[in-house]
């Protein structure tokens, strides 16, 4: 129904943040009715979880009519296949379940496109991959398929004749200056492809989908060919994207430490023995340990340069758009390294976390807050902090300083969570990092789709 201003009337029973969002998206009455029904179910879930832990199975969604739907329109049904137990702590379990329902409704269209409302309603390969990771972890095969299918239909890098050049995804899709919807930047971002491939391997095991494993292997071939490079020292490095974009000269590489995912490379080695993925573990820790030394306080940077002639790491030239500061990209280093420690008991991971987080631990102990951006001299560049940083640091502290991890959880993560949302309802990046931070390692280690990984880790881990 609509009110006297022609706006959709949502009634008084839905959270304020969701009402405002629905009106801002200009839905048809039919879409609004479907969305309102879905939100009502979610509101019931939130209410019920206040008194008990529940398990709900939702109906299957109808397939989308088209593969591209530029105007934002959320998933109208919740296709989660029986909420799993994600954490031994019921409050955390409730948060993960509730926030996934809300995230699907707010950020994922009916056709599977994930929308970043803080970036002109654009979509990224990162966003599609995060959704796939979360969907397989929470056992939501339908949303997994939707987000994968949309990316496969819209994010392939195409030649001038319109044929796919490879099986990697362009990193940015949206509306260009002529108001046409499509790929805006043909470069791929290797972190997104790594996350998508990881999710495909997990999904193949969890849901017995050999087609997902086959697609993962195809993508692994192209990731190796187009996004890794051998240095004169014999090390093979992961590039953030195409060589033409991140090898500015024959002797220089531009690297992003937060793209390095040792746990994923161990997983890739299981399914793709034709390529030496374990060699990327060695170079990853080499990059992490030595590039952090460029910072006077030992922090990783968003971006760093490697001189292949001297094997020296240095800051990116100041005229570049890429910046050598500890900021929103670099936060993810804690997550990726911590997962390697949690799942594969990597001593390299633990040692790096203990060393590289020391400055942040000291800052927290002295002021109970951390600036969102820190330069190479250890100076704060901004006055604000960031929930996404606290979330990523929480994973690391869970391993090396549980008391500090509990402080971060109680004072910075839980208080920022309200009715399925961390911080602001448009904060796409924060929703994903906060959610991934709270996933219990027990889910991975005890799940059927990681049984073979556990056996592998005992034989192939590089300490």
GROMACS .gro file of C-alpha atoms in nm:
model
  463
    1UNK     CA    1   0.000   0.000   0.000
    2UNK     CA    2   0.111   0.360  -0.046
    3UNK     CA    3   0.068   0.667   0.170
    4UNK     CA    4  -0.068   1.006   0.070
    5UNK     CA    5   0.271   1.101  -0.081
    6UNK     CA    6   0.270   0.803  -0.313
    7UNK     CA    7   0.539   0.630  -0.107
    8UNK     CA    8   0.525   0.267  -0.006
    9UNK     CA    9   0.371   0.231   0.339
   10UNK     CA   10   0.565  -0.031   0.529
   11UNK     CA   11   0.376  -0.007   0.855
   12UNK     CA   12   0.528   0.031   1.198
   13UNK     CA   13   0.670  -0.315   1.254
   14UNK     CA   14   0.988  -0.304   1.046
   15UNK     CA   15   1.323  -0.159   1.156
   16UNK     CA   16   1.362   0.209   1.068
   17UNK     CA   17   1.678   0.150   0.868
   18UNK     CA   18   1.502  -0.101   0.642
   19UNK     CA   19   1.199   0.120   0.587
   20UNK     CA   20   1.420   0.406   0.474
   21UNK     CA   21   1.616   0.185   0.243
   22UNK     CA   22   1.309   0.034   0.070
   23UNK     CA   23   1.164   0.378   0.001
   24UNK     CA   24   1.496   0.498  -0.139
   25UNK     CA   25   1.508   0.213  -0.392
   26UNK     CA   26   1.176   0.305  -0.567
   27UNK     CA   27   1.030  -0.045  -0.584
   28UNK     CA   28   0.710  -0.139  -0.761
   29UNK     CA   29   0.417  -0.230  -0.536
   30UNK     CA   30   0.460  -0.596  -0.623
   31UNK     CA   31   0.833  -0.593  -0.540
   32UNK     CA   32   0.767  -0.396  -0.225
   33UNK     CA   33   0.506  -0.645  -0.110
   34UNK     CA   34   0.745  -0.935  -0.164
   35UNK     CA   35   1.026  -0.751   0.006
   36UNK     CA   36   0.806  -0.652   0.299
   37UNK     CA   37   0.705  -1.016   0.345
   38UNK     CA   38   1.071  -1.119   0.348
   39UNK     CA   39   1.157  -0.845   0.594
   40UNK     CA   40   0.870  -0.948   0.819
   41UNK     CA   41   1.008  -1.302   0.827
   42UNK     CA   42   1.349  -1.161   0.916
   43UNK     CA   43   1.198  -0.943   1.188
   44UNK     CA   44   1.031  -1.252   1.333
   45UNK     CA   45   1.365  -1.430   1.327
   46UNK     CA   46   1.530  -1.146   1.514
   47UNK     CA   47   1.254  -1.146   1.774
   48UNK     CA   48   1.258  -1.520   1.824
   49UNK     CA   49   1.633  -1.524   1.862
   50UNK     CA   50   1.605  -1.295   2.161
   51UNK     CA   51   1.465  -1.583   2.361
   52UNK     CA   52   1.594  -1.895   2.192
   53UNK     CA   53   1.811  -2.027   1.914
   54UNK     CA   54   1.598  -2.118   1.614
   55UNK     CA   55   1.647  -2.310   1.291
   56UNK     CA   56   1.440  -2.204   0.993
   57UNK     CA   57   1.417  -2.330   0.637
   58UNK     CA   58   1.291  -2.079   0.381
   59UNK     CA   59   1.116  -2.142   0.055
   60UNK     CA   60   1.307  -2.151  -0.272
   61UNK     CA   61   1.319  -1.823  -0.470
   62UNK     CA   62   1.184  -1.800  -0.822
   63UNK     CA   63   1.459  -1.777  -1.085
   64UNK     CA   64   1.531  -1.425  -1.217
   65UNK     CA   65   1.393  -1.329  -1.558
   66UNK     CA   66   1.717  -1.173  -1.680
   67UNK     CA   67   2.085  -1.185  -1.597
   68UNK     CA   68   2.123  -0.808  -1.569
   69UNK     CA   69   1.899  -0.581  -1.367
   70UNK     CA   70   2.071  -0.245  -1.310
   71UNK     CA   71   1.813  -0.089  -1.079
   72UNK     CA   72   1.855  -0.217  -0.722
   73UNK     CA   73   1.604  -0.484  -0.626
   74UNK     CA   74   1.677  -0.723  -0.337
   75UNK     CA   75   1.625  -1.096  -0.313
   76UNK     CA   76   1.259  -1.148  -0.224
   77UNK     CA   77   1.292  -1.483  -0.049
   78UNK     CA   78   1.544  -1.631   0.187
   79UNK     CA   79   1.693  -1.948   0.035
   80UNK     CA   80   1.910  -2.056   0.327
   81UNK     CA   81   1.909  -2.435   0.358
   82UNK     CA   82   1.870  -2.484   0.733
   83UNK     CA   83   2.076  -2.237   0.937
   84UNK     CA   84   2.390  -2.421   1.054
   85UNK     CA   85   2.559  -2.380   1.389
   86UNK     CA   86   2.830  -2.131   1.301
   87UNK     CA   87   2.976  -2.066   1.642
   88UNK     CA   88   2.972  -2.222   1.988
   89UNK     CA   89   2.854  -1.885   2.119
   90UNK     CA   90   2.478  -1.841   2.063
   91UNK     CA   91   2.490  -1.459   2.049
   92UNK     CA   92   2.748  -1.470   1.770
   93UNK     CA   93   2.549  -1.737   1.590
   94UNK     CA   94   2.241  -1.517   1.602
   95UNK     CA   95   2.432  -1.220   1.465
   96UNK     CA   96   2.569  -1.422   1.173
   97UNK     CA   97   2.228  -1.562   1.084
   98UNK     CA   98   2.040  -1.236   1.117
   99UNK     CA   99   2.296  -1.022   0.937
  100UNK     CA  100   2.312  -1.261   0.641
  101UNK     CA  101   1.936  -1.240   0.595
  102UNK     CA  102   1.948  -0.859   0.606
  103UNK     CA  103   2.254  -0.843   0.381
  104UNK     CA  104   2.081  -1.050   0.114
  105UNK     CA  105   1.777  -0.827   0.125
  106UNK     CA  106   1.967  -0.501   0.119
  107UNK     CA  107   2.271  -0.563  -0.097
  108UNK     CA  108   2.188  -0.850  -0.335
  109UNK     CA  109   1.946  -0.809  -0.624
  110UNK     CA  110   1.705  -1.076  -0.740
  111UNK     CA  111   1.946  -1.163  -1.024
  112UNK     CA  112   2.245  -1.203  -0.790
  113UNK     CA  113   2.417  -0.868  -0.841
  114UNK     CA  114   2.580  -0.736  -0.522
  115UNK     CA  115   2.549  -0.358  -0.495
  116UNK     CA  116   2.783  -0.113  -0.325
  117UNK     CA  117   2.560   0.183  -0.244
  118UNK     CA  118   2.855   0.392  -0.128
  119UNK     CA  119   3.006   0.375  -0.478
  120UNK     CA  120   2.727   0.494  -0.709
  121UNK     CA  121   2.540   0.161  -0.689
  122UNK     CA  122   2.825  -0.012  -0.866
  123UNK     CA  123   2.924  -0.377  -0.835
  124UNK     CA  124   3.265  -0.537  -0.800
  125UNK     CA  125   3.415  -0.879  -0.840
  126UNK     CA  126   3.510  -0.847  -0.473
  127UNK     CA  127   3.145  -0.808  -0.375
  128UNK     CA  128   3.036  -1.111  -0.576
  129UNK     CA  129   3.315  -1.320  -0.426
  130UNK     CA  130   3.241  -1.212  -0.068
  131UNK     CA  131   2.879  -1.314  -0.119
  132UNK     CA  132   2.988  -1.654  -0.247
  133UNK     CA  133   3.218  -1.706   0.052
  134UNK     CA  134   2.944  -1.616   0.294
  135UNK     CA  135   2.682  -1.824   0.114
  136UNK     CA  136   2.885  -2.143   0.124
  137UNK     CA  137   2.986  -2.087   0.487
  138UNK     CA  138   2.624  -2.038   0.597
  139UNK     CA  139   2.496  -2.316   0.367
  140UNK     CA  140   2.294  -2.106   0.123
  141UNK     CA  141   2.333  -2.279  -0.216
  142UNK     CA  142   2.072  -2.070  -0.398
  143UNK     CA  143   2.226  -1.732  -0.318
  144UNK     CA  144   2.563  -1.883  -0.404
  145UNK     CA  145   2.435  -1.984  -0.746
  146UNK     CA  146   2.269  -1.646  -0.806
  147UNK     CA  147   2.580  -1.443  -0.728
  148UNK     CA  148   2.806  -1.677  -0.924
  149UNK     CA  149   2.576  -1.681  -1.228
  150UNK     CA  150   2.546  -1.302  -1.236
  151UNK     CA  151   2.924  -1.263  -1.224
  152UNK     CA  152   2.978  -1.526  -1.494
  153UNK     CA  153   2.722  -1.352  -1.716
  154UNK     CA  154   2.845  -0.996  -1.664
  155UNK     CA  155   3.205  -0.979  -1.543
  156UNK     CA  156   3.405  -1.172  -1.801
  157UNK     CA  157   3.687  -0.979  -1.966
  158UNK     CA  158   3.586  -0.952  -2.330
  159UNK     CA  159   3.787  -0.897  -2.646
  160UNK     CA  160   3.697  -0.636  -2.907
  161UNK     CA  161   3.481  -0.898  -3.078
  162UNK     CA  162   3.293  -0.968  -2.756
  163UNK     CA  163   3.454  -1.304  -2.683
  164UNK     CA  164   3.583  -1.388  -2.332
  165UNK     CA  165   3.959  -1.344  -2.310
  166UNK     CA  166   3.993  -1.560  -2.001
  167UNK     CA  167   3.792  -1.685  -1.703
  168UNK     CA  168   3.877  -1.403  -1.463
  169UNK     CA  169   3.637  -1.123  -1.373
  170UNK     CA  170   3.662  -0.752  -1.439
  171UNK     CA  171   3.679  -0.581  -1.104
  172UNK     CA  172   3.430  -0.295  -1.164
  173UNK     CA  173   3.082  -0.293  -1.320
  174UNK     CA  174   2.829  -0.010  -1.317
  175UNK     CA  175   2.701   0.294  -1.502
  176UNK     CA  176   2.954   0.483  -1.714
  177UNK     CA  177   2.960   0.852  -1.809
  178UNK     CA  178   2.711   0.785  -2.090
  179UNK     CA  179   2.475   0.618  -1.838
  180UNK     CA  180   2.531   0.276  -1.992
  181UNK     CA  181   2.553  -0.022  -1.756
  182UNK     CA  182   2.840  -0.264  -1.795
  183UNK     CA  183   3.208  -0.323  -1.722
  184UNK     CA  184   3.383   0.005  -1.639
  185UNK     CA  185   3.738  -0.122  -1.591
  186UNK     CA  186   3.869  -0.428  -1.776
  187UNK     CA  187   4.137  -0.504  -1.518
  188UNK     CA  188   4.076  -0.797  -1.287
  189UNK     CA  189   4.152  -0.798  -0.913
  190UNK     CA  190   4.322  -1.119  -0.809
  191UNK     CA  191   4.192  -1.112  -0.452
  192UNK     CA  192   3.835  -1.142  -0.580
  193UNK     CA  193   3.925  -1.428  -0.812
  194UNK     CA  194   4.105  -1.603  -0.525
  195UNK     CA  195   3.800  -1.566  -0.301
  196UNK     CA  196   3.563  -1.684  -0.574
  197UNK     CA  197   3.778  -1.989  -0.651
  198UNK     CA  198   3.804  -2.071  -0.281
  199UNK     CA  199   3.425  -2.052  -0.252
  200UNK     CA  200   3.382  -2.275  -0.558
  201UNK     CA  201   3.609  -2.544  -0.410
  202UNK     CA  202   3.426  -2.531  -0.078
  203UNK     CA  203   3.089  -2.544  -0.253
  204UNK     CA  204   3.192  -2.844  -0.463
  205UNK     CA  205   3.264  -3.033  -0.143
  206UNK     CA  206   2.980  -2.912   0.071
  207UNK     CA  207   2.706  -2.958  -0.187
  208UNK     CA  208   2.860  -3.235  -0.399
  209UNK     CA  209   2.887  -3.017  -0.708
  210UNK     CA  210   3.169  -3.142  -0.935
  211UNK     CA  211   3.079  -2.867  -1.187
  212UNK     CA  212   3.191  -2.607  -0.932
  213UNK     CA  213   3.523  -2.784  -0.892
  214UNK     CA  214   3.573  -2.794  -1.266
  215UNK     CA  215   3.505  -2.420  -1.293
  216UNK     CA  216   3.750  -2.357  -1.008
  217UNK     CA  217   4.022  -2.547  -1.194
  218UNK     CA  218   3.960  -2.350  -1.512
  219UNK     CA  219   3.989  -2.024  -1.321
  220UNK     CA  220   4.303  -2.144  -1.142
  221UNK     CA  221   4.475  -2.195  -1.475
  222UNK     CA  222   4.406  -1.836  -1.580
  223UNK     CA  223   4.487  -1.693  -1.237
  224UNK     CA  224   4.830  -1.857  -1.253
  225UNK     CA  225   4.896  -1.751  -1.612
  226UNK     CA  226   4.780  -1.389  -1.586
  227UNK     CA  227   4.829  -1.294  -1.221
  228UNK     CA  228   5.155  -1.454  -1.110
  229UNK     CA  229   5.507  -1.363  -1.216
  230UNK     CA  230   5.850  -1.516  -1.157
  231UNK     CA  231   6.122  -1.287  -1.025
  232UNK     CA  232   6.493  -1.318  -1.098
  233UNK     CA  233   6.543  -1.466  -0.751
  234UNK     CA  234   6.330  -1.764  -0.849
  235UNK     CA  235   6.032  -1.660  -0.635
  236UNK     CA  236   5.689  -1.648  -0.795
  237UNK     CA  237   5.477  -1.354  -0.681
  238UNK     CA  238   5.103  -1.293  -0.685
  239UNK     CA  239   5.019  -0.976  -0.875
  240UNK     CA  240   4.708  -0.774  -0.781
  241UNK     CA  241   4.590  -0.784  -1.142
  242UNK     CA  242   4.718  -0.788  -1.501
  243UNK     CA  243   5.093  -0.756  -1.559
  244UNK     CA  244   5.047  -0.445  -1.772
  245UNK     CA  245   4.887  -0.267  -1.475
  246UNK     CA  246   5.113  -0.379  -1.190
  247UNK     CA  247   5.455  -0.425  -1.350
  248UNK     CA  248   5.542  -0.060  -1.426
  249UNK     CA  249   5.896  -0.154  -1.531
  250UNK     CA  250   6.091  -0.477  -1.584
  251UNK     CA  251   6.251  -0.433  -1.243
  252UNK     CA  252   5.948  -0.321  -1.038
  253UNK     CA  253   5.634  -0.487  -0.907
  254UNK     CA  254   5.340  -0.314  -0.739
  255UNK     CA  255   5.192  -0.550  -0.480
  256UNK     CA  256   4.896  -0.551  -0.243
  257UNK     CA  257   4.974  -0.747   0.076
  258UNK     CA  258   4.605  -0.789   0.159
  259UNK     CA  259   4.557  -1.000  -0.155
  260UNK     CA  260   4.797  -1.267  -0.029
  261UNK     CA  261   4.599  -1.569   0.092
  262UNK     CA  262   4.826  -1.857   0.201
  263UNK     CA  263   4.531  -2.070   0.317
  264UNK     CA  264   4.382  -2.044  -0.033
  265UNK     CA  265   4.709  -2.142  -0.200
  266UNK     CA  266   4.720  -2.455   0.016
  267UNK     CA  267   4.365  -2.532  -0.092
  268UNK     CA  268   4.449  -2.468  -0.458
  269UNK     CA  269   4.740  -2.712  -0.436
  270UNK     CA  270   4.495  -2.986  -0.344
  271UNK     CA  271   4.286  -2.951  -0.658
  272UNK     CA  272   4.541  -2.823  -0.910
  273UNK     CA  273   4.867  -3.021  -0.880
  274UNK     CA  274   4.986  -2.902  -1.223
  275UNK     CA  275   5.090  -2.565  -1.077
  276UNK     CA  276   5.316  -2.495  -0.781
  277UNK     CA  277   5.068  -2.307  -0.562
  278UNK     CA  278   5.272  -2.382  -0.250
  279UNK     CA  279   5.547  -2.159  -0.389
  280UNK     CA  280   5.309  -1.865  -0.347
  281UNK     CA  281   5.295  -1.938   0.026
  282UNK     CA  282   5.669  -1.883   0.052
  283UNK     CA  283   5.659  -1.559  -0.147
  284UNK     CA  284   5.351  -1.439   0.041
  285UNK     CA  285   5.523  -1.454   0.379
  286UNK     CA  286   5.838  -1.308   0.224
  287UNK     CA  287   5.635  -1.009   0.101
  288UNK     CA  288   5.439  -0.972   0.424
  289UNK     CA  289   5.739  -0.989   0.656
  290UNK     CA  290   5.970  -0.766   0.454
  291UNK     CA  291   5.724  -0.509   0.322
  292UNK     CA  292   5.600  -0.443   0.677
  293UNK     CA  293   5.954  -0.328   0.759
  294UNK     CA  294   5.902  -0.028   0.530
  295UNK     CA  295   5.672   0.101   0.804
  296UNK     CA  296   5.854   0.242   1.105
  297UNK     CA  297   5.597   0.066   1.324
  298UNK     CA  298   5.592  -0.264   1.134
  299UNK     CA  299   5.243  -0.239   0.980
  300UNK     CA  300   5.144  -0.374   0.637
  301UNK     CA  301   5.057  -0.122   0.369
  302UNK     CA  302   4.767  -0.106   0.128
  303UNK     CA  303   5.020  -0.102  -0.157
  304UNK     CA  304   5.395  -0.158  -0.175
  305UNK     CA  305   5.664  -0.164  -0.445
  306UNK     CA  306   5.927  -0.435  -0.486
  307UNK     CA  307   6.252  -0.360  -0.667
  308UNK     CA  308   6.345  -0.690  -0.829
  309UNK     CA  309   6.707  -0.586  -0.885
  310UNK     CA  310   6.779  -0.511  -0.519
  311UNK     CA  311   6.504  -0.723  -0.360
  312UNK     CA  312   6.414  -0.414  -0.158
  313UNK     CA  313   6.060  -0.308  -0.072
  314UNK     CA  314   5.976   0.060  -0.089
  315UNK     CA  315   5.679   0.292  -0.082
  316UNK     CA  316   5.479   0.355  -0.397
  317UNK     CA  317   5.577   0.686  -0.567
  318UNK     CA  318   5.365   0.968  -0.420
  319UNK     CA  319   5.220   1.067  -0.759
  320UNK     CA  320   5.052   0.727  -0.790
  321UNK     CA  321   4.689   0.673  -0.697
  322UNK     CA  322   4.808   0.369  -0.502
  323UNK     CA  323   4.922   0.461  -0.152
  324UNK     CA  324   5.165   0.301   0.090
  325UNK     CA  325   4.968   0.353   0.409
  326UNK     CA  326   4.804   0.123   0.661
  327UNK     CA  327   4.436   0.160   0.578
  328UNK     CA  328   4.122  -0.020   0.463
  329UNK     CA  329   4.293  -0.261   0.223
  330UNK     CA  330   4.567  -0.356   0.468
  331UNK     CA  331   4.318  -0.453   0.740
  332UNK     CA  332   4.247  -0.771   0.548
  333UNK     CA  333   4.602  -0.895   0.603
  334UNK     CA  334   4.500  -0.994   0.957
  335UNK     CA  335   4.206  -1.200   0.829
  336UNK     CA  336   4.395  -1.384   0.556
  337UNK     CA  337   4.697  -1.465   0.770
  338UNK     CA  338   4.480  -1.566   1.067
  339UNK     CA  339   4.284  -1.812   0.855
  340UNK     CA  340   4.614  -1.977   0.757
  341UNK     CA  341   4.703  -2.008   1.125
  342UNK     CA  342   4.359  -2.135   1.229
  343UNK     CA  343   4.312  -2.391   0.954
  344UNK     CA  344   4.667  -2.507   0.886
  345UNK     CA  345   4.845  -2.433   1.215
  346UNK     CA  346   5.103  -2.229   1.023
  347UNK     CA  347   5.383  -2.108   1.248
  348UNK     CA  348   5.475  -1.849   0.986
  349UNK     CA  349   5.127  -1.704   1.020
  350UNK     CA  350   5.138  -1.690   1.398
  351UNK     CA  351   5.485  -1.537   1.405
  352UNK     CA  352   5.386  -1.269   1.156
  353UNK     CA  353   5.071  -1.179   1.348
  354UNK     CA  354   5.258  -1.150   1.677
  355UNK     CA  355   5.514  -0.916   1.525
  356UNK     CA  356   5.306  -0.704   1.289
  357UNK     CA  357   5.022  -0.631   1.533
  358UNK     CA  358   5.243  -0.516   1.819
  359UNK     CA  359   5.208  -0.145   1.743
  360UNK     CA  360   4.830  -0.173   1.728
  361UNK     CA  361   4.822  -0.364   2.056
  362UNK     CA  362   5.024  -0.089   2.220
  363UNK     CA  363   4.798   0.181   2.077
  364UNK     CA  364   4.490  -0.002   2.198
  365UNK     CA  365   4.625  -0.047   2.548
  366UNK     CA  366   4.703   0.325   2.571
  367UNK     CA  367   4.387   0.473   2.421
  368UNK     CA  368   4.131   0.192   2.356
  369UNK     CA  369   4.091   0.305   1.995
  370UNK     CA  370   4.280   0.282   1.668
  371UNK     CA  371   4.291   0.542   1.388
  372UNK     CA  372   4.160   0.421   1.055
  373UNK     CA  373   4.467   0.534   0.856
  374UNK     CA  374   4.830   0.531   0.969
  375UNK     CA  375   5.127   0.647   0.763
  376UNK     CA  376   5.467   0.482   0.735
  377UNK     CA  377   5.597   0.685   1.029
  378UNK     CA  378   5.323   0.554   1.258
  379UNK     CA  379   5.133   0.883   1.255
  380UNK     CA  380   4.755   0.894   1.245
  381UNK     CA  381   4.622   1.045   0.922
  382UNK     CA  382   4.258   1.074   1.038
  383UNK     CA  383   4.069   1.123   1.361
  384UNK     CA  384   3.809   0.854   1.302
  385UNK     CA  385   3.835   0.479   1.356
  386UNK     CA  386   3.684   0.193   1.153
  387UNK     CA  387   3.471  -0.103   1.253
  388UNK     CA  388   3.620  -0.299   0.963
  389UNK     CA  389   3.967  -0.264   1.116
  390UNK     CA  390   3.849  -0.383   1.456
  391UNK     CA  391   3.680  -0.679   1.289
  392UNK     CA  392   3.989  -0.791   1.103
  393UNK     CA  393   4.213  -0.734   1.403
  394UNK     CA  394   3.972  -0.938   1.616
  395UNK     CA  395   4.053  -1.251   1.413
  396UNK     CA  396   4.424  -1.208   1.476
  397UNK     CA  397   4.380  -1.132   1.844
  398UNK     CA  398   4.159  -1.437   1.884
  399UNK     CA  399   4.475  -1.637   1.817
  400UNK     CA  400   4.749  -1.439   1.987
  401UNK     CA  401   4.576  -1.227   2.254
  402UNK     CA  402   4.230  -1.362   2.343
  403UNK     CA  403   4.177  -1.103   2.616
  404UNK     CA  404   4.225  -0.817   2.371
  405UNK     CA  405   4.003  -0.997   2.119
  406UNK     CA  406   3.725  -1.005   2.377
  407UNK     CA  407   3.770  -0.632   2.438
  408UNK     CA  408   3.740  -0.560   2.066
  409UNK     CA  409   3.431  -0.776   2.039
  410UNK     CA  410   3.253  -0.626   2.339
  411UNK     CA  411   3.348  -0.261   2.288
  412UNK     CA  412   3.378  -0.220   1.911
  413UNK     CA  413   3.197  -0.494   1.720
  414UNK     CA  414   2.883  -0.587   1.910
  415UNK     CA  415   2.790  -0.224   1.999
  416UNK     CA  416   2.810  -0.128   1.630
  417UNK     CA  417   2.563  -0.401   1.535
  418UNK     CA  418   2.197  -0.303   1.518
  419UNK     CA  419   1.913  -0.497   1.356
  420UNK     CA  420   2.131  -0.687   1.111
  421UNK     CA  421   2.364  -0.400   1.019
  422UNK     CA  422   2.707  -0.285   1.131
  423UNK     CA  423   2.757   0.091   1.129
  424UNK     CA  424   2.550   0.233   0.844
  425UNK     CA  425   2.299   0.056   0.618
  426UNK     CA  426   2.501   0.145   0.307
  427UNK     CA  427   2.838   0.024   0.442
  428UNK     CA  428   2.885  -0.278   0.216
  429UNK     CA  429   3.254  -0.329   0.296
  430UNK     CA  430   3.202  -0.324   0.672
  431UNK     CA  431   2.917  -0.577   0.652
  432UNK     CA  432   3.141  -0.831   0.482
  433UNK     CA  433   3.453  -0.787   0.691
  434UNK     CA  434   3.261  -0.787   1.019
  435UNK     CA  435   3.072  -1.103   0.922
  436UNK     CA  436   3.381  -1.293   0.808
  437UNK     CA  437   3.558  -1.192   1.128
  438UNK     CA  438   3.294  -1.357   1.345
  439UNK     CA  439   3.288  -1.694   1.168
  440UNK     CA  440   3.419  -1.956   1.405
  441UNK     CA  441   3.716  -2.165   1.288
  442UNK     CA  442   3.525  -2.466   1.420
  443UNK     CA  443   3.282  -2.432   1.131
  444UNK     CA  444   3.560  -2.488   0.883
  445UNK     CA  445   3.756  -2.750   1.070
  446UNK     CA  446   3.447  -2.957   1.152
  447UNK     CA  447   3.265  -2.928   0.819
  448UNK     CA  448   3.247  -3.202   0.560
  449UNK     CA  449   3.388  -2.980   0.288
  450UNK     CA  450   3.716  -2.947   0.477
  451UNK     CA  451   3.780  -3.305   0.578
  452UNK     CA  452   4.019  -3.358   0.289
  453UNK     CA  453   4.183  -3.025   0.365
  454UNK     CA  454   4.265  -3.138   0.719
  455UNK     CA  455   4.440  -3.448   0.585
  456UNK     CA  456   4.622  -3.234   0.331
  457UNK     CA  457   4.740  -2.986   0.592
  458UNK     CA  458   4.926  -3.255   0.785
  459UNK     CA  459   5.125  -3.355   0.477
  460UNK     CA  460   5.177  -3.035   0.282
  461UNK     CA  461   5.191  -2.749   0.529
  462UNK     CA  462   5.506  -2.539   0.513
  463UNK     CA  463   5.592  -2.423   0.861
   0.00000   0.00000   0.00000
